[in-house]
mmCIF file of C-alpha atoms and ligand atoms in Angstrom:
data_model
loop_
_atom_site.group_PDB
_atom_site.id
_atom_site.type_symbol
_atom_site.label_atom_id
_atom_site.label_comp_id
_atom_site.label_asym_id
_atom_site.label_seq_id
_atom_site.Cartn_x
_atom_site.Cartn_y
_atom_site.Cartn_z
ATOM 1 C CA MET A 1 31.277 -35.027 -75.576
ATOM 2 C CA ARG A 2 27.886 -33.468 -76.276
ATOM 3 C CA TYR A 3 26.518 -30.857 -73.880
ATOM 4 C CA LEU A 4 24.290 -32.880 -71.549
ATOM 5 C CA THR A 5 21.016 -30.886 -70.653
ATOM 6 C CA PHE A 6 18.653 -30.162 -67.710
ATOM 7 C CA ALA A 7 15.443 -28.777 -67.501
ATOM 8 C CA LEU A 8 15.118 -27.540 -64.573
ATOM 9 C CA GLY A 9 11.911 -26.183 -63.649
ATOM 10 C CA LYS A 10 12.498 -22.030 -62.589
ATOM 11 C CA GLY A 11 11.972 -21.220 -58.231
ATOM 12 C CA ARG A 12 12.400 -23.252 -55.089
ATOM 13 C CA LEU A 13 12.593 -26.500 -57.529
ATOM 14 C CA ALA A 14 15.872 -24.976 -59.266
ATOM 15 C CA ARG A 15 17.647 -24.042 -56.338
ATOM 16 C CA LYS A 16 17.086 -27.115 -53.625
ATOM 17 C CA THR A 17 18.116 -29.391 -57.808
ATOM 18 C CA LEU A 18 21.027 -27.123 -58.089
ATOM 19 C CA GLU A 19 22.432 -28.466 -54.284
ATOM 20 C CA LEU A 20 21.232 -31.825 -54.288
ATOM 21 C CA PHE A 21 24.171 -31.645 -57.661
ATOM 22 C CA GLU A 22 26.729 -29.908 -56.491
ATOM 23 C CA GLN A 23 26.713 -32.849 -53.660
ATOM 24 C CA ILE A 24 27.116 -35.621 -56.620
ATOM 25 C CA GLY A 25 30.039 -32.604 -58.261
ATOM 26 C CA ILE A 26 28.570 -31.369 -61.161
ATOM 27 C CA THR A 27 28.348 -27.608 -60.841
ATOM 28 C CA CYS A 28 27.028 -24.101 -62.459
ATOM 29 C CA GLU A 29 28.684 -21.064 -60.489
ATOM 30 C CA GLU A 30 26.931 -19.160 -63.090
ATOM 31 C CA MET A 31 23.520 -19.997 -61.975
ATOM 32 C CA LYS A 32 24.011 -19.463 -58.553
ATOM 33 C CA ASP A 33 23.639 -15.125 -59.592
ATOM 34 C CA LYS A 34 20.058 -14.133 -57.581
ATOM 35 C CA ASP A 35 19.438 -11.359 -59.922
ATOM 36 C CA SER A 36 20.406 -13.040 -62.627
ATOM 37 C CA ARG A 37 17.897 -12.800 -65.342
ATOM 38 C CA LYS A 38 19.455 -15.914 -67.513
ATOM 39 C CA LEU A 39 18.004 -18.830 -68.558
ATOM 40 C CA ILE A 40 20.309 -21.259 -69.731
ATOM 41 C CA PHE A 41 23.655 -21.837 -68.395
ATOM 42 C CA THR A 42 26.523 -23.983 -69.233
ATOM 43 C CA ASN A 43 29.638 -25.686 -67.289
ATOM 44 C CA GLU A 44 32.282 -25.990 -70.794
ATOM 45 C CA GLU A 45 34.353 -28.803 -68.016
ATOM 46 C CA GLN A 46 31.756 -31.092 -67.520
ATOM 47 C CA LYS A 47 29.731 -29.938 -70.725
ATOM 48 C CA ILE A 48 26.839 -29.901 -68.990
ATOM 49 C CA ARG A 49 23.679 -27.262 -69.727
ATOM 50 C CA PHE A 50 21.253 -26.511 -67.554
ATOM 51 C CA PHE A 51 17.952 -24.189 -68.948
ATOM 52 C CA LEU A 52 15.772 -22.436 -66.540
ATOM 53 C CA ALA A 53 11.941 -23.175 -67.547
ATOM 54 C CA LYS A 54 8.435 -22.907 -66.421
ATOM 55 C CA GLY A 55 7.364 -26.295 -64.558
ATOM 56 C CA PRO A 56 4.675 -27.524 -66.895
ATOM 57 C CA ASP A 57 6.778 -26.924 -69.234
ATOM 58 C CA VAL A 58 9.865 -29.102 -68.812
ATOM 59 C CA PRO A 59 8.390 -32.380 -70.005
ATOM 60 C CA THR A 60 7.494 -30.358 -73.396
ATOM 61 C CA TYR A 61 11.285 -29.719 -73.290
ATOM 62 C CA VAL A 62 12.704 -32.928 -72.152
ATOM 63 C CA GLU A 63 10.191 -35.342 -74.673
ATOM 64 C CA TYR A 64 11.195 -33.094 -78.316
ATOM 65 C CA GLY A 65 14.669 -33.771 -76.941
ATOM 66 C CA THR A 66 15.891 -30.067 -76.993
ATOM 67 C CA ALA A 67 16.932 -31.059 -73.258
ATOM 68 C CA ASP A 68 17.802 -34.624 -72.066
ATOM 69 C CA ILE A 69 17.075 -34.620 -68.506
ATOM 70 C CA GLY A 70 14.643 -33.212 -66.489
ATOM 71 C CA ILE A 71 12.853 -32.799 -62.680
ATOM 72 C CA VAL A 72 10.155 -31.662 -62.289
ATOM 73 C CA GLY A 73 6.709 -32.551 -59.942
ATOM 74 C CA LYS A 74 5.155 -34.810 -60.430
ATOM 75 C CA ASP A 75 1.786 -33.361 -60.325
ATOM 76 C CA THR A 76 3.595 -31.319 -63.434
ATOM 77 C CA ILE A 77 4.648 -35.317 -64.594
ATOM 78 C CA MET A 78 1.101 -36.743 -64.433
ATOM 79 C CA GLU A 79 -0.605 -33.750 -65.750
ATOM 80 C CA GLU A 80 1.061 -32.946 -68.622
ATOM 81 C CA ASN A 81 1.421 -36.853 -69.429
ATOM 82 C CA LYS A 82 4.265 -36.475 -72.023
ATOM 83 C CA ARG A 83 6.487 -39.202 -72.905
ATOM 84 C CA ASN A 84 9.274 -39.950 -71.238
ATOM 85 C CA TYR A 85 10.787 -41.834 -69.286
ATOM 86 C CA GLU A 86 10.660 -41.380 -64.901
ATOM 87 C CA VAL A 87 13.887 -42.537 -63.757
ATOM 88 C CA LEU A 88 14.059 -40.939 -59.623
ATOM 89 C CA ASP A 89 12.538 -39.620 -56.677
ATOM 90 C CA LEU A 90 14.166 -37.071 -55.463
ATOM 91 C CA GLY A 91 13.078 -37.001 -52.390
ATOM 92 C CA PHE A 92 12.398 -33.549 -52.075
ATOM 93 C CA GLY A 93 9.401 -31.171 -52.726
ATOM 94 C CA LYS A 94 7.042 -33.970 -50.827
ATOM 95 C CA CYS A 95 3.673 -32.327 -50.720
ATOM 96 C CA ARG A 96 0.225 -33.774 -51.854
ATOM 97 C CA MET A 97 -2.193 -33.583 -54.327
ATOM 98 C CA CYS A 98 -5.596 -33.752 -52.951
ATOM 99 C CA VAL A 99 -9.337 -33.105 -53.096
ATOM 100 C CA CYS A 100 -10.444 -29.859 -50.596
ATOM 101 C CA GLY A 101 -13.317 -27.848 -49.282
ATOM 102 C CA PRO A 102 -15.438 -27.107 -46.596
ATOM 103 C CA GLU A 103 -16.087 -29.292 -44.293
ATOM 104 C CA SER A 104 -19.751 -29.939 -45.747
ATOM 105 C CA ALA A 105 -18.888 -30.817 -48.880
ATOM 106 C CA GLY A 106 -17.587 -33.531 -47.571
ATOM 107 C CA GLU A 107 -21.164 -35.117 -48.068
ATOM 108 C CA LEU A 108 -21.351 -34.419 -51.767
ATOM 109 C CA LEU A 109 -18.114 -36.781 -52.280
ATOM 110 C CA LYS A 110 -19.700 -39.281 -50.707
ATOM 111 C CA HIS A 111 -23.243 -39.924 -52.965
ATOM 112 C CA HIS A 112 -21.533 -39.935 -56.057
ATOM 113 C CA GLU A 113 -23.261 -36.070 -57.335
ATOM 114 C CA MET A 114 -22.591 -33.782 -60.581
ATOM 115 C CA ILE A 115 -20.006 -31.412 -58.319
ATOM 116 C CA LYS A 116 -17.966 -28.737 -59.539
ATOM 117 C CA VAL A 117 -14.749 -29.362 -58.879
ATOM 118 C CA ALA A 118 -12.118 -26.155 -59.572
ATOM 119 C CA THR A 119 -8.522 -27.079 -60.734
ATOM 120 C CA LYS A 120 -5.065 -26.219 -62.048
ATOM 121 C CA TYR A 121 -5.281 -29.613 -62.869
ATOM 122 C CA PRO A 122 -7.770 -30.994 -64.778
ATOM 123 C CA ARG A 123 -5.886 -34.435 -66.276
ATOM 124 C CA ILE A 124 -5.319 -35.116 -62.741
ATOM 125 C CA THR A 125 -9.093 -33.813 -61.386
ATOM 126 C CA LYS A 126 -10.359 -36.187 -64.213
ATOM 127 C CA ASP A 127 -8.629 -39.691 -64.043
ATOM 128 C CA TYR A 128 -9.455 -38.770 -60.126
ATOM 129 C CA PHE A 129 -13.331 -38.480 -60.436
ATOM 130 C CA TYR A 130 -13.457 -40.404 -63.577
ATOM 131 C CA ASN A 131 -11.865 -43.799 -63.312
ATOM 132 C CA VAL A 132 -10.653 -43.863 -59.253
ATOM 133 C CA LYS A 133 -13.982 -42.444 -57.984
ATOM 134 C CA ASN A 134 -16.491 -42.945 -60.618
ATOM 135 C CA GLN A 135 -18.172 -39.675 -60.010
ATOM 136 C CA THR A 136 -18.956 -37.255 -62.727
ATOM 137 C CA VAL A 137 -17.708 -34.016 -62.332
ATOM 138 C CA ASP A 138 -17.654 -30.480 -63.762
ATOM 139 C CA ILE A 139 -13.639 -28.733 -63.799
ATOM 140 C CA ILE A 140 -13.635 -25.535 -63.927
ATOM 141 C CA LYS A 141 -10.104 -24.780 -64.969
ATOM 142 C CA LEU A 142 -8.004 -21.801 -63.332
ATOM 143 C CA ASN A 143 -4.524 -20.295 -63.164
ATOM 144 C CA GLY A 144 -3.684 -19.958 -59.403
ATOM 145 C CA SER A 145 -5.232 -18.974 -55.963
ATOM 146 C CA ILE A 146 -7.132 -21.851 -56.889
ATOM 147 C CA GLU A 147 -8.838 -22.201 -52.440
ATOM 148 C CA LEU A 148 -10.584 -18.828 -53.923
ATOM 149 C CA ALA A 149 -13.432 -20.977 -56.186
ATOM 150 C CA PRO A 150 -15.071 -22.943 -52.895
ATOM 151 C CA ILE A 151 -14.689 -19.968 -51.251
ATOM 152 C CA VAL A 152 -16.819 -17.448 -53.187
ATOM 153 C CA GLY A 153 -18.667 -20.128 -54.911
ATOM 154 C CA LEU A 154 -17.369 -21.087 -57.469
ATOM 155 C CA ALA A 155 -17.383 -24.549 -57.086
ATOM 156 C CA ASP A 156 -17.655 -27.488 -54.466
ATOM 157 C CA VAL A 157 -14.231 -28.357 -53.919
ATOM 158 C CA ILE A 158 -10.761 -27.833 -55.569
ATOM 159 C CA VAL A 159 -7.926 -30.300 -56.384
ATOM 160 C CA ASP A 160 -5.186 -28.720 -55.435
ATOM 161 C CA ILE A 161 -1.417 -29.311 -53.477
ATOM 162 C CA VAL A 162 -1.045 -29.129 -50.204
ATOM 163 C CA GLU A 163 1.844 -28.516 -48.242
ATOM 164 C CA THR A 164 2.232 -27.511 -45.120
ATOM 165 C CA GLY A 165 -1.632 -26.729 -45.345
ATOM 166 C CA SER A 166 -1.618 -22.961 -44.360
ATOM 167 C CA THR A 167 -3.376 -21.575 -47.538
ATOM 168 C CA LEU A 168 -6.219 -24.146 -46.818
ATOM 169 C CA LYS A 169 -6.499 -23.292 -42.918
ATOM 170 C CA GLU A 170 -6.267 -19.363 -43.899
ATOM 171 C CA ASN A 171 -9.715 -19.725 -45.811
ATOM 172 C CA GLY A 172 -10.819 -21.834 -43.867
ATOM 173 C CA LEU A 173 -10.972 -24.952 -45.935
ATOM 174 C CA HIS A 174 -9.622 -28.940 -45.545
ATOM 175 C CA ILE A 175 -8.306 -31.697 -46.812
ATOM 176 C CA LEU A 176 -11.819 -33.771 -48.055
ATOM 177 C CA GLU A 177 -9.998 -36.337 -49.801
ATOM 178 C CA GLU A 178 -5.589 -37.422 -50.802
ATOM 179 C CA VAL A 179 -5.447 -37.764 -54.517
ATOM 180 C CA CYS A 180 -1.625 -39.350 -54.647
ATOM 181 C CA PRO A 181 1.740 -37.965 -52.738
ATOM 182 C CA LEU A 182 3.501 -35.813 -54.596
ATOM 183 C CA SER A 183 7.792 -35.254 -55.098
ATOM 184 C CA ALA A 184 10.352 -33.831 -57.392
ATOM 185 C CA ARG A 185 11.524 -36.585 -60.176
ATOM 186 C CA MET A 186 13.579 -36.428 -62.874
ATOM 187 C CA ILE A 187 12.695 -37.855 -66.057
ATOM 188 C CA VAL A 188 14.562 -38.618 -68.934
ATOM 189 C CA ASN A 189 14.446 -38.016 -72.806
ATOM 190 C CA GLN A 190 13.889 -41.819 -73.813
ATOM 191 C CA VAL A 191 16.344 -41.320 -77.105
ATOM 192 C CA SER A 192 19.107 -39.732 -75.143
ATOM 193 C CA MET A 193 18.104 -42.667 -72.194
ATOM 194 C CA ARG A 194 20.092 -45.496 -75.372
ATOM 195 C CA LEU A 195 22.459 -42.471 -76.403
ATOM 196 C CA GLU A 196 24.097 -41.446 -73.742
ATOM 197 C CA TYR A 197 22.740 -44.567 -71.760
ATOM 198 C CA GLU A 198 26.129 -44.407 -69.563
ATOM 199 C CA ARG A 199 26.218 -40.863 -68.204
ATOM 200 C CA ILE A 200 23.368 -40.959 -67.369
ATOM 201 C CA ASN A 201 22.961 -43.554 -65.683
ATOM 202 C CA LYS A 202 26.140 -42.800 -63.495
ATOM 203 C CA ILE A 203 24.012 -39.275 -62.363
ATOM 204 C CA ILE A 204 20.958 -40.971 -61.346
ATOM 205 C CA LYS A 205 23.749 -43.648 -59.491
ATOM 206 C CA ASP A 206 24.957 -41.395 -58.224
ATOM 207 C CA LEU A 207 22.228 -38.931 -57.176
ATOM 208 C CA LYS A 208 19.678 -42.242 -56.118
ATOM 209 C CA GLU A 209 22.593 -42.404 -53.415
ATOM 210 C CA LYS A 210 22.312 -39.385 -52.566
ATOM 211 C CA CYS A 211 19.219 -39.043 -51.791
ATOM 212 C CA ASP A 212 19.087 -42.227 -49.357
ATOM 213 C CA GLU A 213 21.611 -40.463 -47.711
ATOM 214 C CA ASN A 214 20.013 -37.269 -47.209
ATOM 215 C CA SER A 215 16.320 -39.397 -46.701
ATOM 216 C CA LYS A 216 18.016 -41.221 -43.741
ATOM 217 C CA ALA A 217 20.562 -38.383 -42.045
HETATM 218 C C1 PRP B 301 0.172 -23.239 -53.557
HETATM 219 C C2 PRP B 301 -0.962 -24.839 -53.773
HETATM 220 C C3 PRP B 301 -1.572 -23.699 -52.808
HETATM 221 C C4 PRP B 301 -0.598 -24.375 -51.845
HETATM 222 C C5 PRP B 301 0.053 -25.100 -51.129
HETATM 223 O O1 PRP B 301 0.068 -22.512 -54.406
HETATM 224 O O2 PRP B 301 -1.575 -24.295 -54.540
HETATM 225 O O3 PRP B 301 -2.832 -23.021 -52.835
HETATM 226 O O4 PRP B 301 0.437 -24.060 -52.715
HETATM 227 O O5 PRP B 301 0.768 -24.558 -49.723
HETATM 228 P P1 PRP B 301 0.560 -24.826 -48.711
HETATM 229 O O6 PRP B 301 -0.242 -26.402 -47.688
HETATM 230 O O7 PRP B 301 2.130 -24.456 -47.926
HETATM 231 O O8 PRP B 301 -0.698 -23.528 -47.804
HETATM 232 P P2 PRP B 301 1.458 -21.638 -54.884
HETATM 233 O O9 PRP B 301 1.944 -20.501 -53.836
HETATM 234 O O10 PRP B 301 2.269 -22.235 -55.565
HETATM 235 O O11 PRP B 301 0.745 -20.486 -56.104
HETATM 236 P P3 PRP B 301 -0.875 -20.941 -56.608
HETATM 237 O O12 PRP B 301 -2.054 -20.121 -55.965
HETATM 238 O O13 PRP B 301 -0.371 -19.308 -57.638
HETATM 239 O O14 PRP B 301 -0.928 -21.802 -57.747
#
Protein backbone atom coordinates (compact mmCIF):
# COMPACT_ATOMS: atom_id res chain seq x y z
CA MET A 1 0.00 0.00 0.00
CA ARG A 2 1.38 3.42 -0.87
CA TYR A 3 1.43 6.27 1.60
CA LEU A 4 -1.52 8.60 1.52
CA THR A 5 -0.17 12.10 2.08
CA PHE A 6 -2.02 14.98 3.70
CA ALA A 7 -0.86 18.61 3.53
CA LEU A 8 -2.13 20.67 6.44
CA GLY A 9 -1.94 24.43 6.92
CA LYS A 10 0.30 25.04 9.97
CA GLY A 11 -1.25 26.29 13.20
CA ARG A 12 -4.81 26.27 14.46
CA LEU A 13 -6.22 24.59 11.35
CA ALA A 14 -3.76 21.68 11.64
CA ARG A 15 -4.61 21.16 15.31
CA LYS A 16 -8.36 21.14 14.62
CA THR A 17 -7.84 18.80 11.67
CA LEU A 18 -5.93 16.30 13.80
CA GLU A 19 -8.69 16.36 16.43
CA LEU A 20 -11.23 15.53 13.74
CA PHE A 21 -9.03 12.85 12.15
CA GLU A 22 -8.60 11.18 15.55
CA GLN A 23 -12.36 10.82 15.71
CA ILE A 24 -12.29 8.71 12.53
CA GLY A 25 -9.30 6.65 13.68
CA ILE A 26 -6.54 8.44 11.77
CA THR A 27 -3.89 9.32 14.32
CA CYS A 28 -0.39 10.69 14.47
CA GLU A 29 1.05 10.73 18.00
CA GLU A 30 4.28 12.34 16.80
CA MET A 31 2.40 15.45 15.72
CA LYS A 32 0.98 16.19 19.16
CA ASP A 33 4.27 17.55 20.45
CA LYS A 34 3.56 21.30 20.34
CA ASP A 35 7.26 22.24 20.60
CA SER A 36 8.32 20.12 17.63
CA ARG A 37 9.68 21.94 14.57
CA LYS A 38 9.32 18.88 12.37
CA LEU A 39 7.40 19.31 9.13
CA ILE A 40 6.75 15.71 8.09
CA PHE A 41 5.05 13.11 10.27
CA THR A 42 4.36 9.49 9.45
CA ASN A 43 2.01 6.84 10.74
CA GLU A 44 3.71 3.68 9.47
CA GLU A 45 0.88 1.37 10.47
CA GLN A 46 -1.80 3.27 8.62
CA LYS A 47 0.53 4.25 5.78
CA ILE A 48 -0.31 7.89 6.24
CA ARG A 49 1.96 10.90 6.07
CA PHE A 50 1.31 14.50 7.08
CA PHE A 51 3.09 17.63 5.77
CA LEU A 52 2.85 20.87 7.67
CA ALA A 53 2.91 23.64 5.07
CA LYS A 54 2.16 27.34 5.02
CA GLY A 55 -1.61 27.66 4.33
CA PRO A 56 -1.35 29.28 0.85
CA ASP A 57 1.08 26.54 -0.27
CA VAL A 58 -1.28 23.67 0.57
CA PRO A 59 -3.22 23.83 -2.76
CA THR A 60 0.14 23.83 -4.62
CA TYR A 61 1.36 20.65 -2.90
CA VAL A 62 -1.95 19.02 -3.76
CA GLU A 63 -2.07 20.23 -7.37
CA TYR A 64 1.39 18.79 -8.07
CA GLY A 65 0.43 15.50 -6.39
CA THR A 66 3.12 15.82 -3.71
CA ALA A 67 0.21 15.57 -1.30
CA ASP A 68 -2.93 13.59 -2.16
CA ILE A 69 -5.16 15.53 0.18
CA GLY A 70 -5.06 19.03 1.64
CA ILE A 71 -6.93 20.73 4.44
CA VAL A 72 -7.12 24.47 3.98
CA GLY A 73 -9.41 27.49 4.32
CA LYS A 74 -11.88 28.31 1.55
CA ASP A 75 -10.22 31.75 1.32
CA THR A 76 -6.92 30.12 0.32
CA ILE A 77 -8.64 27.79 -2.17
CA MET A 78 -10.31 30.76 -3.87
CA GLU A 79 -7.21 32.91 -3.86
CA GLU A 80 -4.79 30.23 -5.09
CA ASN A 81 -7.24 28.91 -7.72
CA LYS A 82 -5.46 25.59 -8.33
CA ARG A 83 -6.84 22.58 -10.19
CA ASN A 84 -7.91 20.38 -7.26
CA TYR A 85 -11.20 18.80 -6.27
CA GLU A 86 -12.85 20.48 -3.27
CA VAL A 87 -14.68 17.57 -1.69
CA LEU A 88 -15.80 18.49 1.82
CA ASP A 89 -16.67 21.38 4.11
CA LEU A 90 -15.21 20.40 7.49
CA GLY A 91 -17.38 22.88 9.35
CA PHE A 92 -14.66 24.44 11.51
CA GLY A 93 -12.64 27.61 11.01
CA LYS A 94 -15.87 29.40 10.19
CA CYS A 95 -15.52 33.09 9.34
CA ARG A 96 -16.46 35.54 6.59
CA MET A 97 -14.69 37.42 3.83
CA CYS A 98 -15.90 41.00 4.06
CA VAL A 99 -15.41 44.48 2.71
CA CYS A 100 -14.66 46.61 5.78
CA GLY A 101 -13.81 50.19 6.49
CA PRO A 102 -14.91 53.30 8.34
CA GLU A 103 -18.69 53.81 8.22
CA SER A 104 -18.19 56.80 5.91
CA ALA A 105 -16.72 54.52 3.20
CA GLY A 106 -20.11 52.83 2.79
CA GLU A 107 -21.13 55.62 0.38
CA LEU A 108 -18.11 54.97 -1.85
CA LEU A 109 -19.32 51.42 -2.40
CA LYS A 110 -22.71 52.56 -3.60
CA HIS A 111 -21.66 54.84 -6.40
CA HIS A 112 -19.12 52.74 -8.31
CA GLU A 113 -16.33 55.14 -7.48
CA MET A 114 -12.70 54.35 -8.22
CA ILE A 115 -11.61 53.48 -4.69
CA LYS A 116 -8.50 51.97 -3.15
CA VAL A 117 -8.94 48.50 -1.64
CA ALA A 118 -6.19 46.92 0.50
CA THR A 119 -6.13 43.15 0.89
CA LYS A 120 -4.12 39.97 1.30
CA TYR A 121 -6.52 38.46 -1.27
CA PRO A 122 -6.18 40.31 -4.63
CA ARG A 123 -7.86 37.58 -6.69
CA ILE A 124 -10.94 37.36 -4.44
CA THR A 125 -11.08 41.16 -4.28
CA LYS A 126 -10.81 41.55 -8.05
CA ASP A 127 -13.47 38.93 -8.67
CA TYR A 128 -15.84 40.54 -6.18
CA PHE A 129 -15.48 44.13 -7.34
CA TYR A 130 -15.10 43.53 -11.09
CA ASN A 131 -17.45 40.60 -11.62
CA VAL A 132 -20.00 40.81 -8.81
CA LYS A 133 -20.26 44.59 -8.28
CA ASN A 134 -19.05 45.81 -11.69
CA GLN A 135 -16.88 48.38 -9.97
CA THR A 136 -13.35 49.20 -11.09
CA VAL A 137 -11.07 49.58 -8.09
CA ASP A 138 -7.40 50.02 -7.31
CA ILE A 139 -6.26 46.91 -5.44
CA ILE A 140 -3.32 47.24 -3.04
CA LYS A 141 -1.78 43.93 -1.95
CA LEU A 142 -0.66 43.74 1.68
CA ASN A 143 0.60 40.81 3.73
CA GLY A 144 -1.10 41.27 7.09
CA SER A 145 -2.52 43.75 9.61
CA ILE A 146 -4.80 44.84 6.77
CA GLU A 147 -6.97 46.87 9.17
CA LEU A 148 -4.17 49.41 9.38
CA ALA A 149 -4.60 50.49 5.75
CA PRO A 150 -7.84 52.53 5.98
CA ILE A 151 -6.83 53.99 9.34
CA VAL A 152 -3.59 55.48 8.03
CA GLY A 153 -5.04 56.47 4.64
CA LEU A 154 -3.41 53.86 2.41
CA ALA A 155 -6.81 52.58 1.26
CA ASP A 156 -10.51 53.50 1.47
CA VAL A 157 -11.65 49.99 2.40
CA ILE A 158 -10.20 46.51 2.94
CA VAL A 159 -11.24 43.01 1.93
CA ASP A 160 -10.34 40.69 4.77
CA ILE A 161 -11.40 37.84 6.98
CA VAL A 162 -13.70 38.61 9.90
CA GLU A 163 -14.02 35.96 12.57
CA THR A 164 -15.05 37.42 15.93
CA GLY A 165 -15.07 41.02 14.68
CA SER A 166 -12.84 42.20 17.51
CA THR A 167 -9.96 43.39 15.28
CA LEU A 168 -12.43 45.62 13.41
CA LYS A 169 -14.04 46.87 16.59
CA GLU A 170 -10.78 47.70 18.32
CA ASN A 171 -9.72 49.70 15.28
CA GLY A 172 -12.98 51.58 14.74
CA LEU A 173 -13.88 49.77 11.50
CA HIS A 174 -17.11 48.10 10.35
CA ILE A 175 -18.32 45.39 8.01
CA LEU A 176 -19.68 47.20 4.96
CA GLU A 177 -20.45 44.23 2.69
CA GLU A 178 -20.13 40.46 2.95
CA VAL A 179 -18.25 38.74 0.12
CA CYS A 180 -18.71 35.09 1.16
CA PRO A 181 -18.74 32.67 4.10
CA LEU A 182 -15.54 30.69 4.75
CA SER A 183 -14.52 27.48 6.55
CA ALA A 184 -11.95 24.70 6.40
CA ARG A 185 -12.26 22.46 3.35
CA MET A 186 -10.75 19.20 2.16
CA ILE A 187 -9.17 19.23 -1.29
CA VAL A 188 -7.95 16.24 -3.30
CA ASN A 189 -5.47 15.87 -6.15
CA GLN A 190 -7.31 14.97 -9.34
CA VAL A 191 -5.14 11.96 -10.19
CA SER A 192 -5.04 10.66 -6.58
CA MET A 193 -8.83 10.74 -6.55
CA ARG A 194 -8.84 8.15 -9.34
CA LEU A 195 -5.85 6.07 -8.20
CA GLU A 196 -6.81 5.92 -4.53
CA TYR A 197 -10.55 6.25 -4.95
CA GLU A 198 -11.54 3.68 -2.30
CA ARG A 199 -9.25 4.90 0.47
CA ILE A 200 -9.98 8.57 -0.18
CA ASN A 201 -13.69 8.05 -0.55
CA LYS A 202 -13.82 6.17 2.76
CA ILE A 203 -12.06 9.08 4.49
CA ILE A 204 -14.47 11.58 2.93
CA LYS A 205 -17.46 9.47 4.01
CA ASP A 206 -16.17 9.01 7.59
CA LEU A 207 -15.30 12.69 7.94
CA LYS A 208 -18.66 13.76 6.57
CA GLU A 209 -20.47 11.57 9.10
CA LYS A 210 -18.38 12.95 11.97
CA CYS A 211 -18.84 16.56 10.81
CA ASP A 212 -22.62 16.06 10.62
CA GLU A 213 -22.60 14.47 14.09
CA ASN A 214 -20.43 17.27 15.53
CA SER A 215 -22.63 19.98 14.04
CA LYS A 216 -25.72 18.46 15.70
CA ALA A 217 -24.04 18.06 19.10
C1 LIG B 1 -6.97 37.72 10.61
C2 LIG B 1 -7.69 38.69 9.69
C3 LIG B 1 -8.13 39.77 10.64
C4 LIG B 1 -8.41 39.00 11.92
C5 LIG B 1 -9.88 38.77 12.07
O1 LIG B 1 -5.69 38.17 10.80
O2 LIG B 1 -6.83 39.16 8.67
O3 LIG B 1 -7.14 40.71 10.85
O4 LIG B 1 -7.73 37.75 11.81
O5 LIG B 1 -10.20 38.10 13.25
P1 LIG B 1 -11.26 38.69 14.28
O6 LIG B 1 -12.49 39.07 13.51
O7 LIG B 1 -11.52 37.53 15.22
O8 LIG B 1 -10.64 39.84 15.00
P2 LIG B 1 -4.53 37.28 11.40
O9 LIG B 1 -4.66 37.22 12.89
O10 LIG B 1 -4.52 35.98 10.71
O11 LIG B 1 -3.21 38.10 11.08
P3 LIG B 1 -2.77 39.03 9.87
O12 LIG B 1 -3.24 40.39 10.22
O13 LIG B 1 -1.29 38.92 9.88
O14 LIG B 1 -3.39 38.52 8.60
